Coordinates of C-alpha atoms in Angstrom, one line a residue:
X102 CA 95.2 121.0 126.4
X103 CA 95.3 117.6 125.1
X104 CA 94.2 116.8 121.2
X105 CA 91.2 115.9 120.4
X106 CA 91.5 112.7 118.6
X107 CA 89.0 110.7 116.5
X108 CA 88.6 106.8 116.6
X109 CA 90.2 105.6 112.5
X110 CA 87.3 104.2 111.1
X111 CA 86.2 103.6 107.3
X112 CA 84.7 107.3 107.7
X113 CA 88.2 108.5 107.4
X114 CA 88.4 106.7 103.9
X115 CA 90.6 103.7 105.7
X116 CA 90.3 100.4 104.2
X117 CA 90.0 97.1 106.4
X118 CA 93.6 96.3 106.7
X119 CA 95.0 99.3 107.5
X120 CA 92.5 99.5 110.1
X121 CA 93.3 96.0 111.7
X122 CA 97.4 97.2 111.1
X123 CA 96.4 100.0 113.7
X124 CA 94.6 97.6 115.8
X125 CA 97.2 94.8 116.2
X126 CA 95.0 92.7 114.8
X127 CA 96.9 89.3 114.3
X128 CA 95.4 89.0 110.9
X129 CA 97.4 92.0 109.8
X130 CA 100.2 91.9 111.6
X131 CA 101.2 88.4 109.8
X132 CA 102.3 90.5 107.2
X133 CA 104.5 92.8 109.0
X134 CA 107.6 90.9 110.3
X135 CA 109.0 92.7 113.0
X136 CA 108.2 95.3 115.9
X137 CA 110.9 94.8 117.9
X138 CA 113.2 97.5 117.4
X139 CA 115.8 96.0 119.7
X140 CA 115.5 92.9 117.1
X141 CA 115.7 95.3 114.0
X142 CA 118.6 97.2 115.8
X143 CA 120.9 94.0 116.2
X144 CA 119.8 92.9 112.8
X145 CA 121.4 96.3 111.5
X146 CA 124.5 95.9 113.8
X147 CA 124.8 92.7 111.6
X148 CA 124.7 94.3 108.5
X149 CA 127.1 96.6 106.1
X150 CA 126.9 100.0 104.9
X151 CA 129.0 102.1 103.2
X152 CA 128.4 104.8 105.3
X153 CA 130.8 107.1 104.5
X154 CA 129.6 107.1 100.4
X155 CA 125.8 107.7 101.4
X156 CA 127.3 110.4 104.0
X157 CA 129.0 112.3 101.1
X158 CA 125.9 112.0 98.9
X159 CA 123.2 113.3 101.5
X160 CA 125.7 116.1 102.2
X161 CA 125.8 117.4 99.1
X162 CA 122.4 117.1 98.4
X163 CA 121.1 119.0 101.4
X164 CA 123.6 121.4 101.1
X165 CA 122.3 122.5 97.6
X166 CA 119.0 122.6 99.5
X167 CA 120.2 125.0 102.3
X168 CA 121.1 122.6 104.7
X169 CA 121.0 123.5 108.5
X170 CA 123.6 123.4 110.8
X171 CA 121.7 120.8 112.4
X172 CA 120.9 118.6 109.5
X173 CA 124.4 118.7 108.5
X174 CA 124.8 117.6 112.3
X175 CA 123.0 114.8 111.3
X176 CA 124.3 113.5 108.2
X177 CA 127.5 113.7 109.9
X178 CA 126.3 110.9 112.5
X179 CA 125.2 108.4 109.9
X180 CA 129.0 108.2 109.3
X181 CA 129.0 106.6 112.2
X182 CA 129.0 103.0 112.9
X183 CA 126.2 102.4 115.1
X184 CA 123.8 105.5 114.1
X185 CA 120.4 104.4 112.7
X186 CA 117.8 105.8 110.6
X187 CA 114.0 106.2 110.8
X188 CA 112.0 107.4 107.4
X189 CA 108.9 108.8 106.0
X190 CA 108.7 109.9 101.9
X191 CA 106.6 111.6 99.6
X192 CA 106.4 112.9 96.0
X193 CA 107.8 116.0 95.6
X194 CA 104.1 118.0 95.3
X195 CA 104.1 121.9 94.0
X196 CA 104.8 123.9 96.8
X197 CA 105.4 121.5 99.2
X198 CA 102.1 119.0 98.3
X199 CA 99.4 117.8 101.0
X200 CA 99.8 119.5 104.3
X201 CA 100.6 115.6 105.1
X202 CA 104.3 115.8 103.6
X203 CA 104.9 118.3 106.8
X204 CA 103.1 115.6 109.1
X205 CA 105.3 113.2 108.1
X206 CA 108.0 114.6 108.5
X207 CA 107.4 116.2 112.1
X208 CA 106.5 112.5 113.2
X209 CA 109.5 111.1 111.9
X210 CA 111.5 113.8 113.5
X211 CA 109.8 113.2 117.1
X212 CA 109.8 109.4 116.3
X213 CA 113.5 109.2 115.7
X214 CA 114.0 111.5 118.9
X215 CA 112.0 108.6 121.3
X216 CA 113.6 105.8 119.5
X217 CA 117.2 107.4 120.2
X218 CA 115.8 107.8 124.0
X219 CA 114.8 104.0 123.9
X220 CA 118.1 102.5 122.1
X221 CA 120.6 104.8 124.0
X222 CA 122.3 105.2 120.6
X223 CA 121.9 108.2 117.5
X224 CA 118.7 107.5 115.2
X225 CA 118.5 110.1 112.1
X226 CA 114.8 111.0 110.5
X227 CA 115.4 111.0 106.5
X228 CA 112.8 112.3 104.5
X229 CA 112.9 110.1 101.1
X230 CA 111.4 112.8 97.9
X231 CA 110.3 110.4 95.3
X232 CA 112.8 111.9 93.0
X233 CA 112.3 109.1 90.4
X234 CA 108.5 109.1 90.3
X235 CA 107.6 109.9 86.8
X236 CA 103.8 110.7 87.7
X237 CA 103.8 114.7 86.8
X238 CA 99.9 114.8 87.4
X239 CA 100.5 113.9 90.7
X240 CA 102.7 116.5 91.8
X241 CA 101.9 119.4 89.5
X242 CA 99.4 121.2 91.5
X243 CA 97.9 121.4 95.5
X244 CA 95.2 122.9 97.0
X245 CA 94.0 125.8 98.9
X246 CA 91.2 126.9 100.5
X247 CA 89.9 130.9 99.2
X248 CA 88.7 133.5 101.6
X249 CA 85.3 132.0 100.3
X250 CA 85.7 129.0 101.6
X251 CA 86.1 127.7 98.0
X252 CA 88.5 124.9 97.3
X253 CA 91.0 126.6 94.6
X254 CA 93.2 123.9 92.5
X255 CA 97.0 125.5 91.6
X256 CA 98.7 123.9 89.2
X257 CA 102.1 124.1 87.1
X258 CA 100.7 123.7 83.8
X259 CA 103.6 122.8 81.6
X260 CA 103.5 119.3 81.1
X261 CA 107.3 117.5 80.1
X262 CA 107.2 116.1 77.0
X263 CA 108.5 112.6 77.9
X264 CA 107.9 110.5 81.5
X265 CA 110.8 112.1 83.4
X266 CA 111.8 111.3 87.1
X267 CA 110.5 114.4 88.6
X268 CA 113.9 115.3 89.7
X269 CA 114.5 115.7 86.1
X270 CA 111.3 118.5 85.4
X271 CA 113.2 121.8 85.5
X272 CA 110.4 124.4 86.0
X273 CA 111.0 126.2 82.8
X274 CA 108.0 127.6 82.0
X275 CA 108.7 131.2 83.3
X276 CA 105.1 132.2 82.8
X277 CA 103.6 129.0 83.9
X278 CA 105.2 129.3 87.3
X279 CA 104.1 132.6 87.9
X280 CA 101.0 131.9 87.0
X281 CA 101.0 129.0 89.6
X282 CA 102.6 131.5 92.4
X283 CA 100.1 134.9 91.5
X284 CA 97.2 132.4 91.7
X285 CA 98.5 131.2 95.3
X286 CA 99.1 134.5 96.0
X287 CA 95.5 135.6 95.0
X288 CA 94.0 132.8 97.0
X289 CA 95.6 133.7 100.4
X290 CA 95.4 137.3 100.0
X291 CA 98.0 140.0 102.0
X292 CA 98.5 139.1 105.7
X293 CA 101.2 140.0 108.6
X294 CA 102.9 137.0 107.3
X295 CA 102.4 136.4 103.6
X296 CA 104.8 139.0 102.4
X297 CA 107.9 136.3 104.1
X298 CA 106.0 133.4 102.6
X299 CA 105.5 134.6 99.0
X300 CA 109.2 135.5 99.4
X301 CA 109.9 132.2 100.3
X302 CA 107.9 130.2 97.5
X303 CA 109.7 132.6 95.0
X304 CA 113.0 132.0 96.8
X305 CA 112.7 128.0 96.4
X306 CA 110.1 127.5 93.1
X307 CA 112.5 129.2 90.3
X308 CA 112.8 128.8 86.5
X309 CA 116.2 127.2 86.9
X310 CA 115.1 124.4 89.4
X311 CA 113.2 121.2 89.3
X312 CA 109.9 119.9 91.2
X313 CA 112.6 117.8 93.9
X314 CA 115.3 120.8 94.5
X315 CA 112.7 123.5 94.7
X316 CA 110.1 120.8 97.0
X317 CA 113.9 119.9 99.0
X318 CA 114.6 124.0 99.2
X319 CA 111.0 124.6 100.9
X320 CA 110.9 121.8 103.2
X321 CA 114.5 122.7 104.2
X322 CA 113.3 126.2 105.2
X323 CA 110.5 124.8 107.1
X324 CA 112.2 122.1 109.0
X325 CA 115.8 122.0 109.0
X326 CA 115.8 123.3 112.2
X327 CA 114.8 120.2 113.5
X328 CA 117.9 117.9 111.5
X329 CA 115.7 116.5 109.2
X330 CA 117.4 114.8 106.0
X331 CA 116.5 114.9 102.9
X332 CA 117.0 112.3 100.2
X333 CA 116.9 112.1 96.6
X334 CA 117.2 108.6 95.2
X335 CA 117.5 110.1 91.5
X336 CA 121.0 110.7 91.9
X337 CA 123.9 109.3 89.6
X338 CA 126.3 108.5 92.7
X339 CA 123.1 106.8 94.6
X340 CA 122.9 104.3 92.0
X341 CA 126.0 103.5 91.8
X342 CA 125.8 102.4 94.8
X343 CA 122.6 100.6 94.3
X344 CA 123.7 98.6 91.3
X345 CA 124.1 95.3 92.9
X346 CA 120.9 95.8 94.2
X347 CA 119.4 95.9 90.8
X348 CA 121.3 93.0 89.5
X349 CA 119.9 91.1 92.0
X350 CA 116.5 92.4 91.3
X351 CA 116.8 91.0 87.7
X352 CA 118.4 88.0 89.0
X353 CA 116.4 86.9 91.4
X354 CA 112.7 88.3 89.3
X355 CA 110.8 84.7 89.6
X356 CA 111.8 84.3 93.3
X357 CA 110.4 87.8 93.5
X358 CA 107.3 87.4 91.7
X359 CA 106.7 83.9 93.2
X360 CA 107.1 85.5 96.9
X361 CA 104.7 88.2 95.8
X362 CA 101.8 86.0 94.5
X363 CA 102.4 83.6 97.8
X364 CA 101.6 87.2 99.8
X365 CA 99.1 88.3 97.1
X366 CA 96.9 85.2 97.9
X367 CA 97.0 85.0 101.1
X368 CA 96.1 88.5 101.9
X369 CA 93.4 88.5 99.7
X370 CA 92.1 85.1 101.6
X371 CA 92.1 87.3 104.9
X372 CA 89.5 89.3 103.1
X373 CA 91.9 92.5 102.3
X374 CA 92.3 94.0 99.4
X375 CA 95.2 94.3 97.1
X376 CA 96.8 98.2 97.0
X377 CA 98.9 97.5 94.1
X378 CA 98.5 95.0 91.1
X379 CA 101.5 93.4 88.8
X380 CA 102.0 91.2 85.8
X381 CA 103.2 88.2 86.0
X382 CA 106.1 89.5 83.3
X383 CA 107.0 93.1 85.9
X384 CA 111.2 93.1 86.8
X385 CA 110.0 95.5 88.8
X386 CA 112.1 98.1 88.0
X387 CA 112.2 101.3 85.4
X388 CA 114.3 102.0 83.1
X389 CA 114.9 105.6 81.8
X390 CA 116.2 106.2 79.1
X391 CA 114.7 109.6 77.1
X392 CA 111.8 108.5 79.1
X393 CA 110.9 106.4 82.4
X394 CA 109.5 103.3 81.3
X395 CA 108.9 99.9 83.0
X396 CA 111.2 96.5 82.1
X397 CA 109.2 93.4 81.9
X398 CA 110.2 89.8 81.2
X399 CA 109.3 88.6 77.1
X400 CA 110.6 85.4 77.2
X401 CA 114.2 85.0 77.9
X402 CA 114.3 88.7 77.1
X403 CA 113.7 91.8 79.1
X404 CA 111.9 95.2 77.7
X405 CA 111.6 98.4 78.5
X406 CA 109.3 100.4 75.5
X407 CA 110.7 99.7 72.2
X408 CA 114.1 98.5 73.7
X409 CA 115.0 95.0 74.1
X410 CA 117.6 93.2 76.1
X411 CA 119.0 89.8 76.8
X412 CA 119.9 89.4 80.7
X413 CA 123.5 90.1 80.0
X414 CA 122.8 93.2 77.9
X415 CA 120.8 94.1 81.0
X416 CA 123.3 93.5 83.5
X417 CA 125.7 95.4 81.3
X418 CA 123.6 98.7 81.5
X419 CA 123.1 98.2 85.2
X420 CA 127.0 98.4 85.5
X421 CA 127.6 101.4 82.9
X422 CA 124.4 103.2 83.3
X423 CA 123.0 102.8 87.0
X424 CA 121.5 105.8 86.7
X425 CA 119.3 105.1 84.5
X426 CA 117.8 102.7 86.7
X427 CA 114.9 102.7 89.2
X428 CA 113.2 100.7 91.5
X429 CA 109.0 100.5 91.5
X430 CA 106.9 100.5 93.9
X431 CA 107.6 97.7 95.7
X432 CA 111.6 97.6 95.4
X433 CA 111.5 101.2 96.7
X434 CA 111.6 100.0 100.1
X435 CA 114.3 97.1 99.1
X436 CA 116.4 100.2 98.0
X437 CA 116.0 102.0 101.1
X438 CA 116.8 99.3 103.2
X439 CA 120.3 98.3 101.4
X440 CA 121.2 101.7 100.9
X441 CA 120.5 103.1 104.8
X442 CA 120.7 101.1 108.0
X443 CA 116.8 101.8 108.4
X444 CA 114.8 101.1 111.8
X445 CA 111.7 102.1 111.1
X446 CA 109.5 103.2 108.0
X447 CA 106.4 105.1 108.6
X448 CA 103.6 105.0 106.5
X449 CA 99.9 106.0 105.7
X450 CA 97.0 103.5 104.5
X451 CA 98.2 103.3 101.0
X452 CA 101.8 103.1 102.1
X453 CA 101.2 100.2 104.6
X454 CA 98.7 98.0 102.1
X455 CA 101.6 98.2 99.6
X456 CA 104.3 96.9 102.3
X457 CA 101.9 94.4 103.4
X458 CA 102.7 92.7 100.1
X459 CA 106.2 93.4 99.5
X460 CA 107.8 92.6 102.9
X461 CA 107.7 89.0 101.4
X462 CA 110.0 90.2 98.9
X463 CA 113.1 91.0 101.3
X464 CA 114.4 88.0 102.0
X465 CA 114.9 87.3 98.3
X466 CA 117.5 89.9 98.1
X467 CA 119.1 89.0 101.7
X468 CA 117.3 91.8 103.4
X469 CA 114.8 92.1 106.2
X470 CA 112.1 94.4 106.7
X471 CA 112.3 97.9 109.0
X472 CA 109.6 98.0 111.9
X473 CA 107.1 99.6 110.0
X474 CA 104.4 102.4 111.7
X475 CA 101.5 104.3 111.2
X476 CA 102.3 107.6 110.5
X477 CA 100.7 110.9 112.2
X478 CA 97.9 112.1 111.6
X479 CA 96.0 115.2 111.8
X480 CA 93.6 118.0 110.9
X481 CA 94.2 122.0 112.2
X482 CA 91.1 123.5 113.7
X483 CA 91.2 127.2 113.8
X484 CA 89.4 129.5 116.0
X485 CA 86.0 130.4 113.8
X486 CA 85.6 127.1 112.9
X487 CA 85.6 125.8 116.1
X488 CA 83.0 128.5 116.9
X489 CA 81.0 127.8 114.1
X490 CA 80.9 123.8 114.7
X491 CA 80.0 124.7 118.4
X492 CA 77.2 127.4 117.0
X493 CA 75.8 124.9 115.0
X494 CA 76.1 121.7 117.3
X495 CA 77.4 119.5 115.1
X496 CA 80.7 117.4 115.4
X497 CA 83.8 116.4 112.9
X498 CA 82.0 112.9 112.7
X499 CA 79.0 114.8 111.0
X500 CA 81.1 116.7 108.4
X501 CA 82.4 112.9 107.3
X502 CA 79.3 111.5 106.7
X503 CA 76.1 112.4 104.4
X504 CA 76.4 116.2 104.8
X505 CA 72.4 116.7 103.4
X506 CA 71.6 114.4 106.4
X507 CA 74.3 116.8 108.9
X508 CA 72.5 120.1 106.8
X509 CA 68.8 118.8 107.2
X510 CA 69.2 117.9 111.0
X511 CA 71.0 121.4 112.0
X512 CA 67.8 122.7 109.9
X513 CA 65.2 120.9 111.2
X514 CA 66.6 122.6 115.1
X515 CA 66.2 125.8 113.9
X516 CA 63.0 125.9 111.8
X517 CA 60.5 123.5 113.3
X518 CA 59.0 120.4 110.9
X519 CA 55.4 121.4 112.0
X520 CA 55.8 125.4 111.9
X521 CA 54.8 125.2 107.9
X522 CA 51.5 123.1 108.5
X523 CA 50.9 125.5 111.6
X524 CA 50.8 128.9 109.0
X525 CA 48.4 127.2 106.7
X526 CA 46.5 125.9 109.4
X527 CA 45.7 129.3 111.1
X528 CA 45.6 130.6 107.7
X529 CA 42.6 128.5 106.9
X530 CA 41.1 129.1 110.5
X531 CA 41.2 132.9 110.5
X532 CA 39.4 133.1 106.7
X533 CA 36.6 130.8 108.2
X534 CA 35.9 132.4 111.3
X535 CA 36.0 135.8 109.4
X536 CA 33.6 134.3 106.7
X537 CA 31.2 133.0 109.6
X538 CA 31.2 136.5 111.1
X539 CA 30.3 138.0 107.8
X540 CA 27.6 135.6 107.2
X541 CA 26.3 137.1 111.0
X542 CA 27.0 140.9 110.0
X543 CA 25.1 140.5 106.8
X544 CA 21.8 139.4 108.7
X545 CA 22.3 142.1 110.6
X546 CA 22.6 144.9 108.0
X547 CA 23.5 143.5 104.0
X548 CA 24.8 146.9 103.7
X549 CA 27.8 145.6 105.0
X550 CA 28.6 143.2 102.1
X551 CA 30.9 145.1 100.1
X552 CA 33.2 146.6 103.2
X553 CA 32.8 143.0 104.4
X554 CA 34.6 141.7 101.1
X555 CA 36.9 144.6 101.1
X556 CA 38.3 143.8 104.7
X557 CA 38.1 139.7 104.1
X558 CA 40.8 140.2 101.4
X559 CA 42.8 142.2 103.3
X560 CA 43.4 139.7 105.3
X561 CA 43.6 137.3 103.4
X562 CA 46.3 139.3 101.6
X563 CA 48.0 140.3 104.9
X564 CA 48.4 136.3 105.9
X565 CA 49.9 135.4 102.5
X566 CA 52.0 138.5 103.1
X567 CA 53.3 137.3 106.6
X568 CA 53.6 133.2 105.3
X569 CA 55.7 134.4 102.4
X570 CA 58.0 136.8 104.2
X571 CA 58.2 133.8 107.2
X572 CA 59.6 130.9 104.3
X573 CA 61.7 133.9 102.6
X574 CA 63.0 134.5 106.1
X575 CA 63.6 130.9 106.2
X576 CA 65.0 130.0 102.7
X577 CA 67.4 132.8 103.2
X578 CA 68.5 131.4 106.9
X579 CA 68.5 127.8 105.4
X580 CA 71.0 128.6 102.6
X581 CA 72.9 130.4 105.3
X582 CA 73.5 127.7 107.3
X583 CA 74.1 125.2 104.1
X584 CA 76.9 127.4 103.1
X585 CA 78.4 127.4 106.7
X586 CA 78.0 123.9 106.4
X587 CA 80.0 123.3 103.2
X588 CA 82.1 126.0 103.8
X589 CA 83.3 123.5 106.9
X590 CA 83.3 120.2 104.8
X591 CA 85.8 122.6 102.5
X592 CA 87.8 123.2 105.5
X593 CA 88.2 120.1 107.5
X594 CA 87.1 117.0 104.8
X595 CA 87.5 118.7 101.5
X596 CA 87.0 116.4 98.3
X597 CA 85.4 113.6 101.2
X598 CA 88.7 113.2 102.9
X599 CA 90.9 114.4 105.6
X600 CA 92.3 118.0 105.2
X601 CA 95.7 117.1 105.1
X602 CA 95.3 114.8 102.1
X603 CA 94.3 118.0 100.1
X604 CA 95.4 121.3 101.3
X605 CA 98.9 123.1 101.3
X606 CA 100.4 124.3 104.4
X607 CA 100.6 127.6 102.7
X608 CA 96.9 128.2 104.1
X609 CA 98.3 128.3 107.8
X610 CA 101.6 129.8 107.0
X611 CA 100.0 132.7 105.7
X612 CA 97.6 133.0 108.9
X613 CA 99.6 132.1 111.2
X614 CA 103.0 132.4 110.2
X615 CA 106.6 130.4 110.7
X616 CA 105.6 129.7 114.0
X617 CA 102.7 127.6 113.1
X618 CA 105.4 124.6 112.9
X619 CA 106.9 124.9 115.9
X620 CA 103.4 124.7 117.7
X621 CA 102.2 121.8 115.7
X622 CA 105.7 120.3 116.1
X623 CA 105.1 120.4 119.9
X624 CA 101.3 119.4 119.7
X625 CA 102.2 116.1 117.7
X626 CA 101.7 112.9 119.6
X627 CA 104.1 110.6 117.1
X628 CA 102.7 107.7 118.7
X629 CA 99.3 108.6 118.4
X630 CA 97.3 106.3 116.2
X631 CA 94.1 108.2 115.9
X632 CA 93.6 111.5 114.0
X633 CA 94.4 114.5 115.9
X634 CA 92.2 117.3 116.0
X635 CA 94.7 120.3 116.8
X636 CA 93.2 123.6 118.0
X637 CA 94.9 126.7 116.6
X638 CA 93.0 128.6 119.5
X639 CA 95.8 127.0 121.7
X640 CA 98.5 128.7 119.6
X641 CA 96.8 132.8 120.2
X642 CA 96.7 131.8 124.2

């Protein structure tokens, strides 16, 4: 059975230019050099690595992650001359973040699998863990969903004291942690599976690791199986070798900024918007030093919080600190790109606005942009939700709109509009015809007056009786189905967005188990641009 798939519209919270991205529009595209991958693969062929030092480094960093044979497999073929690589990143969220981070990496995996089939030559999927993102309210907690259908917030409350890389934020806080994990637990509750789960968050989210090596030890578990690499950039022998690369960066700042306010302009004169914002002063870089800061231009000097450098004091750190260097959000991909002979980056809507605008930056640095992709997307539909959604007739389109509207129509079906103004209508009937047969009785015998009276409010009593127990009836129905309702929004668009941009995988793993991945893994279509509806229901069979 084939995936249900849903057209990408602005329902799904897409802006305008990612939708046009998707579409091929022309007026997008103009801002994305290349897809040609034969073009991008003879571009690479030009190009030097040093393979053999970015080998060593991914090696010993997936190794202290657990590293599969496979993976290892892999690392070892980026040694080689013509291998090639295909990536998809995130921040390193508690307990493995958004049930996106596994998306993209499954469509990277199947993505670098076809483009091996097309070149006839080994492509590698690299998974790149913002290791030097300092943004700890970002990656602190996830989302689950209870046995309520409640959306439950877990967090890692222990904030660092200084902006730290997150590959730097040892999870210390003993108590916090558990607090984080007992919660999860709590939330999913004891299952045929949860037992290996909870023995795997304990296994990988320990006191002695970070957010990255615990977020690289989970996503190893899950998916080494398939060879996918793992990549910390917040690594002392990294930037090493990236230290040319951010000498040029400083070097080459006002051919950087000019190239960006060129791209700026004209893609807000195609009527798109701007993702991401600088100063005229950014370096764009970071600069950490007791705490991740930001290095702007002041003058002929360059700053980074209270510090202050001339160029040449700047270049100087660069060469006998590297490490304490990072790039921003638009050097990130300049970074990638000299460091890894990359084909392809794939990216979501905020991912591909931001490249939009930096792919103008390349050439300033003597690089040239990766064929960049939509990456996969994709909600899980499980078996009483699909029930449910049937039961009630309503679609996945309804649950992204005005839900009251989506509530008030499945309502309307099963209580009709006019049913009210029926009961007070027959109310008011019956109490006259009873008082014109009165008014007949009593010239017939006035004795009858008072049993007359008696029986009127009876029934006037029993009516009331029956219209109040009919709108109980139906108050009690209506809230039903308005829980059933939101209880669906929570599941498939919680917080008015896609599932996968809020809850953890955790939810399935502990339902469904280990094999979950495997089946969606299979089910993915990598070059599927519209969102994937995958039934779970296919998984029992």
């Amino acid at each position: 059975m084939a995936n249900d798939l849903i057209t990408p519209g602005r329902k799904l919270g897409y802006s305008n230019l990612y939708l046009d991205f998707l579409n091929g529009s022309d007026s997008a595209r103009r801002f994305f050099p290349s897809s040609d991958i034969q073009q991008i693969a003879s571009l690479l062929d030009a190009s030097s690595y040093n393979r053999e030092a970015i080998s060593t480094i991914l090696e010993r960093q997936n190794r202290q992650f657990g590293a599969s044979d496979a993976t290892l497999g892999n690392i070892s073929v980026i040694g080689e001359k013509n291998a090639l690589c295909v990536f998809s990143g995130q921040q390193a969220g508690l307990f493995g973040g958004p049930m996106l981070v596994i998306f993209k990496a499954l469509g990277i995996i199947k993505q670098a699998k076809l483009y091996a089939e097309q070149l006839n030559r080994p492509v590698v999927p690299i998974f790149w863990i913002a290791g030097d993102d300092h943004d700890f309210e970002e990656v602190n907690h996830t989302y689950l969903l209870s046995r309520e259908g409640k959306i439950v917030s877990v967090a890692y409350e222990t904030t660092p004291e200084r902006a730290l890389p997150v590959s730097q934020i040892e999870l210390s806080d003993t108590n916090a942690l558990e607090s984080a994990i007992s919660l999860l637990e709590d939330t999913l509750g004891h299952t045929d599976f949860s037992d290996e789960l909870y023995a795997l968050l304990r296994q990988s989210y320990r006191p002695e690791e970070t957010m990255v090596s615990a977020f690289g030890k989970m996503m190893t578990h899950l998916l080494g199986r398939y060879g996918l690499v793992l990549f910390n950039p917040d690594d002392a022998e990294a930037k090493t070798l990236a230290a040319p690369l951010f000498k040029m960066i400083v070097k080459k700042q006002d051919d950087i900024s000019e190239r960006l306010s060129t791209a700026n302009r004209e893609i807000v004169t195609a009527g798109y918007h701007l993702q991401v914002e600088k100063s005229e002063d950014a370096v764009y870089l970071f600069y950490n030093n007791g705490g991740r800061r930001p290095i702007t231009r002041d003058g002929d000097s360059f700053v980074a919080g209270d510090e202050r450098f001339s160029e040449s004091e700047l270049m100087s750190l660069i060469d006998k600190y590297p490490e304490r260097f990072s790039p921003d959000v638009f050097t990130r991909p300049l970074l990638q790109s000299y460091l890894f002979p990359t084909l392809a980056q794939a990216g979501g809507p905020s991912e591909i606005a931001y490249l939009a605008q930096g792919n103008a930056i390349f050439e300033a640095v003597d690089l040239f942009p990766p064929v960049q992709i939509a990456r996969v997307t994709a909600t899980l539909l499980e078996t009483r939700l699909e029930k449910l959604i049937t039961s009630l007739g309503i679609t996945f389109d309804d649950l992204t709109g005005d839900i009251e509207q989506t509530i008030n129509s499945v309502l309307a079906k099963s209580f009709p509009a006019d049913l009210e103004s029926d009961v007070k209508s027959i109310h008011r009937s019956v109490k006259q015809q009873f008082a014109e047969l009165i008014d007949q009785s009593l010239d017939f015998d006035s004795s009858l007056k008072g049993f007359a009276e008696q029986t009127q409010g009876k029934i006037d009593y029993q009516l009331k009786a029956f219209e109040s127990k009919l709108f109980s009836l139906h108050k009690k129905k209506s809230q039903e189905t308005r829980d059933r309702i939101y209880r669906l929004q929570n599941a498939l668009f919680p917080n008015r967005g896609l599932q996968e941009r809020t809850h953890n995988i955790t939810l399935f793993l502990s339902r469904y188990g280990p094999d979950l991945i495997g089946f969606v893994h299979d089910r993915l279509d990598c070059c599927q641009k519209a969102h994937q509806i995958i039934h779970l229901s296919e998984m029992r069979s």
